Tab-separated table of C-alpha atoms in Angstrom:
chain	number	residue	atom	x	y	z
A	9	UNK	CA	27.035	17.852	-31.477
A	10	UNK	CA	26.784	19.771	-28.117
A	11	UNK	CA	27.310	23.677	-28.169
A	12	UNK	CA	27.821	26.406	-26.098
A	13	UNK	CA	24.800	28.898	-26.116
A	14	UNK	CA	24.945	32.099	-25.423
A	15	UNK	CA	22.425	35.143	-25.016
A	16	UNK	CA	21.595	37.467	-26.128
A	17	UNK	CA	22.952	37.737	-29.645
A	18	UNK	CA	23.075	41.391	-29.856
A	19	UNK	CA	23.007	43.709	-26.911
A	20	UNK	CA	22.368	47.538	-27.204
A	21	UNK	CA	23.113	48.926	-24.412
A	22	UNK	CA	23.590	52.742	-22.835
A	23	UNK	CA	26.747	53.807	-21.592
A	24	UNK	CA	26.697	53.677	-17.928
A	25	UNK	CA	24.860	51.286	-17.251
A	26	UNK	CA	25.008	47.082	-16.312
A	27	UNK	CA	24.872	44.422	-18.735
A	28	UNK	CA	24.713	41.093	-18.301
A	29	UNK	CA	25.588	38.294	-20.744
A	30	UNK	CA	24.587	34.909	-20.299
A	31	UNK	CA	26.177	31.586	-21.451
A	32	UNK	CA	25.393	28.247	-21.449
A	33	UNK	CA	28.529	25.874	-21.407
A	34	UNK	CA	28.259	22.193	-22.796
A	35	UNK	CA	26.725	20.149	-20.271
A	36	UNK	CA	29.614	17.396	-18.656
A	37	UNK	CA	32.438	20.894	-19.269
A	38	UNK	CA	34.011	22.273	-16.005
A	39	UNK	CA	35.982	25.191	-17.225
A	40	UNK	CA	34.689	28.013	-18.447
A	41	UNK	CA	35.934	31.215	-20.256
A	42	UNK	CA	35.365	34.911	-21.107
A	43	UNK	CA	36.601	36.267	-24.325
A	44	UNK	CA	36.366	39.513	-26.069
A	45	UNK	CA	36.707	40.298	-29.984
A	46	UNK	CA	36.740	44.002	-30.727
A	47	UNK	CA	35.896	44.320	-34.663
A	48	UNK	CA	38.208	43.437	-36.950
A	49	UNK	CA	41.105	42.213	-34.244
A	50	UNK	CA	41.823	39.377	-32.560
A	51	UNK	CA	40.313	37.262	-29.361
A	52	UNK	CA	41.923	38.169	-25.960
A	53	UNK	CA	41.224	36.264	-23.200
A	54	UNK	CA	39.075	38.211	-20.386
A	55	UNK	CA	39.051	35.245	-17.651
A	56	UNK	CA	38.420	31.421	-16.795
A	57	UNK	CA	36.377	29.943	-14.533
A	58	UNK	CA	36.687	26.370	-12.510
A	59	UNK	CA	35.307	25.217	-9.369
A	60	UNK	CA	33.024	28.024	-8.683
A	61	UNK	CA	35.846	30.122	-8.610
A	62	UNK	CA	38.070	32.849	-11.001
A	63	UNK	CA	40.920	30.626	-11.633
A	64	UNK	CA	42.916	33.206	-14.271
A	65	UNK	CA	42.307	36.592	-15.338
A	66	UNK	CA	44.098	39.260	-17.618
A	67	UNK	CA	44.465	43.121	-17.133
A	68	UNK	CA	41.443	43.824	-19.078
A	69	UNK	CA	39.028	42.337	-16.451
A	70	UNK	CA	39.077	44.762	-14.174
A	71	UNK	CA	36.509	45.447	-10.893
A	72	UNK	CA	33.712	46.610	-13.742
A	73	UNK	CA	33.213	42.385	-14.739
A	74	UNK	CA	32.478	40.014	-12.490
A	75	UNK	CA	31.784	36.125	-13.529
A	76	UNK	CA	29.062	34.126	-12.044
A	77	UNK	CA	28.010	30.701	-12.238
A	78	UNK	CA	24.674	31.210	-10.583
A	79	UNK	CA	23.227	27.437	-11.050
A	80	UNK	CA	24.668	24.295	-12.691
A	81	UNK	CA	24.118	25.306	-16.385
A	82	UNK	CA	24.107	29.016	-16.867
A	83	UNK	CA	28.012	31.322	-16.418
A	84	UNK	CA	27.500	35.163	-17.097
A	85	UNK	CA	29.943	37.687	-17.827
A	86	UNK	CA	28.674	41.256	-15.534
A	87	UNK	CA	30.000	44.449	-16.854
A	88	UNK	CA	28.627	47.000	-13.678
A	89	UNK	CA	29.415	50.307	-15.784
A	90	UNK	CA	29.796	49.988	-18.792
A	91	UNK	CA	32.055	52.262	-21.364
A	92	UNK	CA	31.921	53.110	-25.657
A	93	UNK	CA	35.359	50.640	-25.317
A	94	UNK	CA	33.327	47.871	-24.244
A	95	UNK	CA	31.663	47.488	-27.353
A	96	UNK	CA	32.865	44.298	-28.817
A	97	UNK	CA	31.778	40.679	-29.391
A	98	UNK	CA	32.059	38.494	-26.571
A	99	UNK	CA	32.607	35.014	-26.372
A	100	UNK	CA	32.233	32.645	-23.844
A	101	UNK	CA	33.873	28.984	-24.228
A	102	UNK	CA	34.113	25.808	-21.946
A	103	UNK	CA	36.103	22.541	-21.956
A	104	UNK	CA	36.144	19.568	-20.266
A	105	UNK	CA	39.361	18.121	-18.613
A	106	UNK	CA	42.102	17.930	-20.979
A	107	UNK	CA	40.330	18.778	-24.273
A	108	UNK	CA	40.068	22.194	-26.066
A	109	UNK	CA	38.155	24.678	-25.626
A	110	UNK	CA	34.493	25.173	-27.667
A	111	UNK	CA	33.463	28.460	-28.432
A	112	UNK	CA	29.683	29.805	-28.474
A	113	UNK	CA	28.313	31.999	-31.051
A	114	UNK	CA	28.952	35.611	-29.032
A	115	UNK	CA	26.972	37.948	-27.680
A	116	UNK	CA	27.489	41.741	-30.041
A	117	UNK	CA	27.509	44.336	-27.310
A	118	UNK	CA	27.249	47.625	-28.455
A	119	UNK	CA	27.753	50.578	-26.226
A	120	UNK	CA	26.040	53.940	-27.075
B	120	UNK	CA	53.636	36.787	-21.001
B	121	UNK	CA	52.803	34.861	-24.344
B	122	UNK	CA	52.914	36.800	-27.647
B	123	UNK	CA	51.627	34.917	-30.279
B	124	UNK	CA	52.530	36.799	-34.460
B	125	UNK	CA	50.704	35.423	-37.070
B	126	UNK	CA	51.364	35.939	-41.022
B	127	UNK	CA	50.608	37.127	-43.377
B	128	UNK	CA	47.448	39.104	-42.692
B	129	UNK	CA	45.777	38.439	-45.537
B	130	UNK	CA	46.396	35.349	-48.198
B	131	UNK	CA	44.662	34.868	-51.604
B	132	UNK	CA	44.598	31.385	-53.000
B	133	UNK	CA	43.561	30.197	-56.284
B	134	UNK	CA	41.320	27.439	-55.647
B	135	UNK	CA	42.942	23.603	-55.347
B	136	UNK	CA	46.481	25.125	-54.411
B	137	UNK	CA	47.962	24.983	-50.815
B	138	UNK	CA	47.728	28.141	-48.231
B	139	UNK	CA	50.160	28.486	-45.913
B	140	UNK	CA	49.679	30.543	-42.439
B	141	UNK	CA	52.492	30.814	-39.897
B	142	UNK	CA	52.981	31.672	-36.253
B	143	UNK	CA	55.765	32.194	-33.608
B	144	UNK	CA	55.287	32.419	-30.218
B	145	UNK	CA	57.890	34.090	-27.478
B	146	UNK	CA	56.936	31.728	-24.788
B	147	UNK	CA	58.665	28.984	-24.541
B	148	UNK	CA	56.753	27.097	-21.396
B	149	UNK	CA	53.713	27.121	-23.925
B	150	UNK	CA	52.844	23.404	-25.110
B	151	UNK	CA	49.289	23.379	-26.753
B	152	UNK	CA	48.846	25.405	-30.330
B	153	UNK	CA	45.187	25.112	-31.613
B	154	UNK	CA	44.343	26.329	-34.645
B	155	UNK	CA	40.363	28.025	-35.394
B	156	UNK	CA	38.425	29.117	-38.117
B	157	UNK	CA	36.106	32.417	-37.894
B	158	UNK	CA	33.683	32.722	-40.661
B	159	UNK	CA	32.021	36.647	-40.832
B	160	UNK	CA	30.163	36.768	-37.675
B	161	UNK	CA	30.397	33.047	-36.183
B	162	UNK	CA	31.768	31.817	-33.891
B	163	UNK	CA	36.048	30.722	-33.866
B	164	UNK	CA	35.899	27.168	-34.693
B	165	UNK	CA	38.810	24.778	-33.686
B	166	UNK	CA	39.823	22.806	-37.090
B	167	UNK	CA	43.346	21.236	-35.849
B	168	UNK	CA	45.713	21.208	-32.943
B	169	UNK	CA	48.893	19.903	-31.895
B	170	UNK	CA	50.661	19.285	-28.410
B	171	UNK	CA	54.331	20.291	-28.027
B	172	UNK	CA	55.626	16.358	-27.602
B	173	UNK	CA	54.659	16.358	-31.499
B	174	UNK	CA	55.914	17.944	-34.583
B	175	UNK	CA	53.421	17.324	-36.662
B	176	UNK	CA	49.266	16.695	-37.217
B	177	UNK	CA	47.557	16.087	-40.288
B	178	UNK	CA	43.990	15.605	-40.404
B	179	UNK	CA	42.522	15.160	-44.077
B	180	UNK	CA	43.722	18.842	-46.625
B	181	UNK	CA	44.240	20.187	-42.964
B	182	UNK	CA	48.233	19.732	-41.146
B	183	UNK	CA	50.307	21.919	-38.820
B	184	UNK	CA	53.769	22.050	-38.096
B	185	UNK	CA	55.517	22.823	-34.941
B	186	UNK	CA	59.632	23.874	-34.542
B	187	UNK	CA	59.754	24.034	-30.812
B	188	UNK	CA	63.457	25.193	-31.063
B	189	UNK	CA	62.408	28.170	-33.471
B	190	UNK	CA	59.134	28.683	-31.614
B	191	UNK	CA	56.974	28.308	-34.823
B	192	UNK	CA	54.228	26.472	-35.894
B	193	UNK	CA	52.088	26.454	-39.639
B	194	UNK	CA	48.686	25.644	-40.572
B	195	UNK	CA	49.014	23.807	-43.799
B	196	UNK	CA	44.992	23.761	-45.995
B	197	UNK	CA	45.772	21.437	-49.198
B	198	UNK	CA	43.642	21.716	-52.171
B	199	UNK	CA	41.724	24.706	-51.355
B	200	UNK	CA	38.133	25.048	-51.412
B	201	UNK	CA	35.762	28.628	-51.304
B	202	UNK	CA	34.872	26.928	-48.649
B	203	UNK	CA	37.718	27.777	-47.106
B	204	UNK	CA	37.361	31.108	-46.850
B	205	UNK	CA	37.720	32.608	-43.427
B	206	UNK	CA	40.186	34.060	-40.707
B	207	UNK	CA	42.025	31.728	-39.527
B	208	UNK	CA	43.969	32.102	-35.588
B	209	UNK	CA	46.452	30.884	-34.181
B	210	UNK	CA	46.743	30.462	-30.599
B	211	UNK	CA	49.214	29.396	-27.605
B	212	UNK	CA	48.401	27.888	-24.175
B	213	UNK	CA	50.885	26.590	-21.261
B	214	UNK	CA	49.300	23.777	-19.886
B	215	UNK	CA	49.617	25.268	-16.252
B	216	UNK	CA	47.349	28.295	-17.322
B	217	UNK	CA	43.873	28.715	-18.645
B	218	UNK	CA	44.454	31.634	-21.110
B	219	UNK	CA	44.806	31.276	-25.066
B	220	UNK	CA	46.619	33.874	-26.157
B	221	UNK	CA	45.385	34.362	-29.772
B	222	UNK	CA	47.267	35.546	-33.263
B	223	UNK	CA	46.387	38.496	-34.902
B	224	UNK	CA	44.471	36.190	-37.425
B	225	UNK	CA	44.923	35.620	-41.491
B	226	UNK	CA	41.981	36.575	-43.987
B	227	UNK	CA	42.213	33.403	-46.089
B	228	UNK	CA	40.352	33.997	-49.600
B	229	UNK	CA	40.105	31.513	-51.998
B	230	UNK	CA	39.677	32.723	-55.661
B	231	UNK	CA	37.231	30.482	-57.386
């Protein structure tokens, strides 16, 4: 069965500086999302992605993430400067038209 | 917008009897109500959904329930397995947006 990938698993990263976390969706998907998990809560929804453009995003993406879909398989998630609340598992996910969405395994990005 | 409460937050189960998990949601315009399964450190897995025009899916041990007037829905697991053992979320979506607005999830243990 098909999965989204994403990379890398774990990401150590000082504070203040950019990270970028790479995803890639299930081949014949055309939507694409960003969550977040912060330990022990639950999934919020950062942004979604279709036709090469943001089509929905919440109050926690702010101008520190940008998305990018820089060829036809890869979507990354940009944090420009990032902060100790950043530090959470993030999740990308894709669907195709009509069906649910298909999580990959996360990225743990942990902010010192 | 959408705010999805999900109980209890944690449920212990002896093994073969039924677990129940229930949600309500404030939105009414939302029509799609998936349900996933986290294990410790994977990724949220979709087991069973259901579209508003329904009121109810079943899927082998696995059903959920939706009251559209009450704004509820349940995850039903029959004859429990350890297997089953996970955090289970709820989660709401209006068909005219992209975001899944998640539960604050439900430790299921089953007690061998």
């Amino acid at each position: 069965e098909p999965e989204v990938t994403q990379t890398p698993s774990h990401q150590v990263t000082q504070m203040g500086q950019e990270v970028i976390l790479r995803c890639v969706p299930i081949s014949n998907h055309l939507y694409f999302y960003w969550y977040r998990q912060i330990l022990g809560q639950k999934v919020e929804f950062l942004v979604s992605f279709y036709n090469n453009e943001i089509s929905e995003k919440s109050e926690i993406f702010d101008d520190q993430f940008s998305v990018e879909r820089p060829d036809g398989s890869n979507f990354t998630l940009k944090i420009r400067s990032t902060k100790l609340e950043d530090s959470a598992m993030y999740f990308c996910a894709s669907r195709a038209y009509d069906q649910p969405q298909h999580f990959g395994d996360g990225t743990r990005l942990s902010i010192l | 917008g959408e705010n999805v409460e999900q109980h209890p937050s944690t449920l212990s189960v002896q093994e073969g009897d039924s677990a129940v998990i229930k949600c309500t949601y404030s939105d009414s315009a939302s029509n799609y109500f998936p349900w996933y399964k986290q294990e410790l450190g994977k990724r949220p897995q979709l087991i069973i959904d259901i579209r508003s025009n329904v009121g109810e899916k079943k899927d082998q041990r696995i059903a959920v329930t939706l009251n559209k007037t009450a704004k509820h829905f349940s995850l039903h697991i029959t004859e429990t397995q350890p297997e089953d053992s996970a955090v289970y979320f709820c989660a709401a979506k209006n068909f005219g947006n992209e975001k899944l607005t998640f539960g604050t999830g439900t430790r299921l243990t089953i007690i061998p």
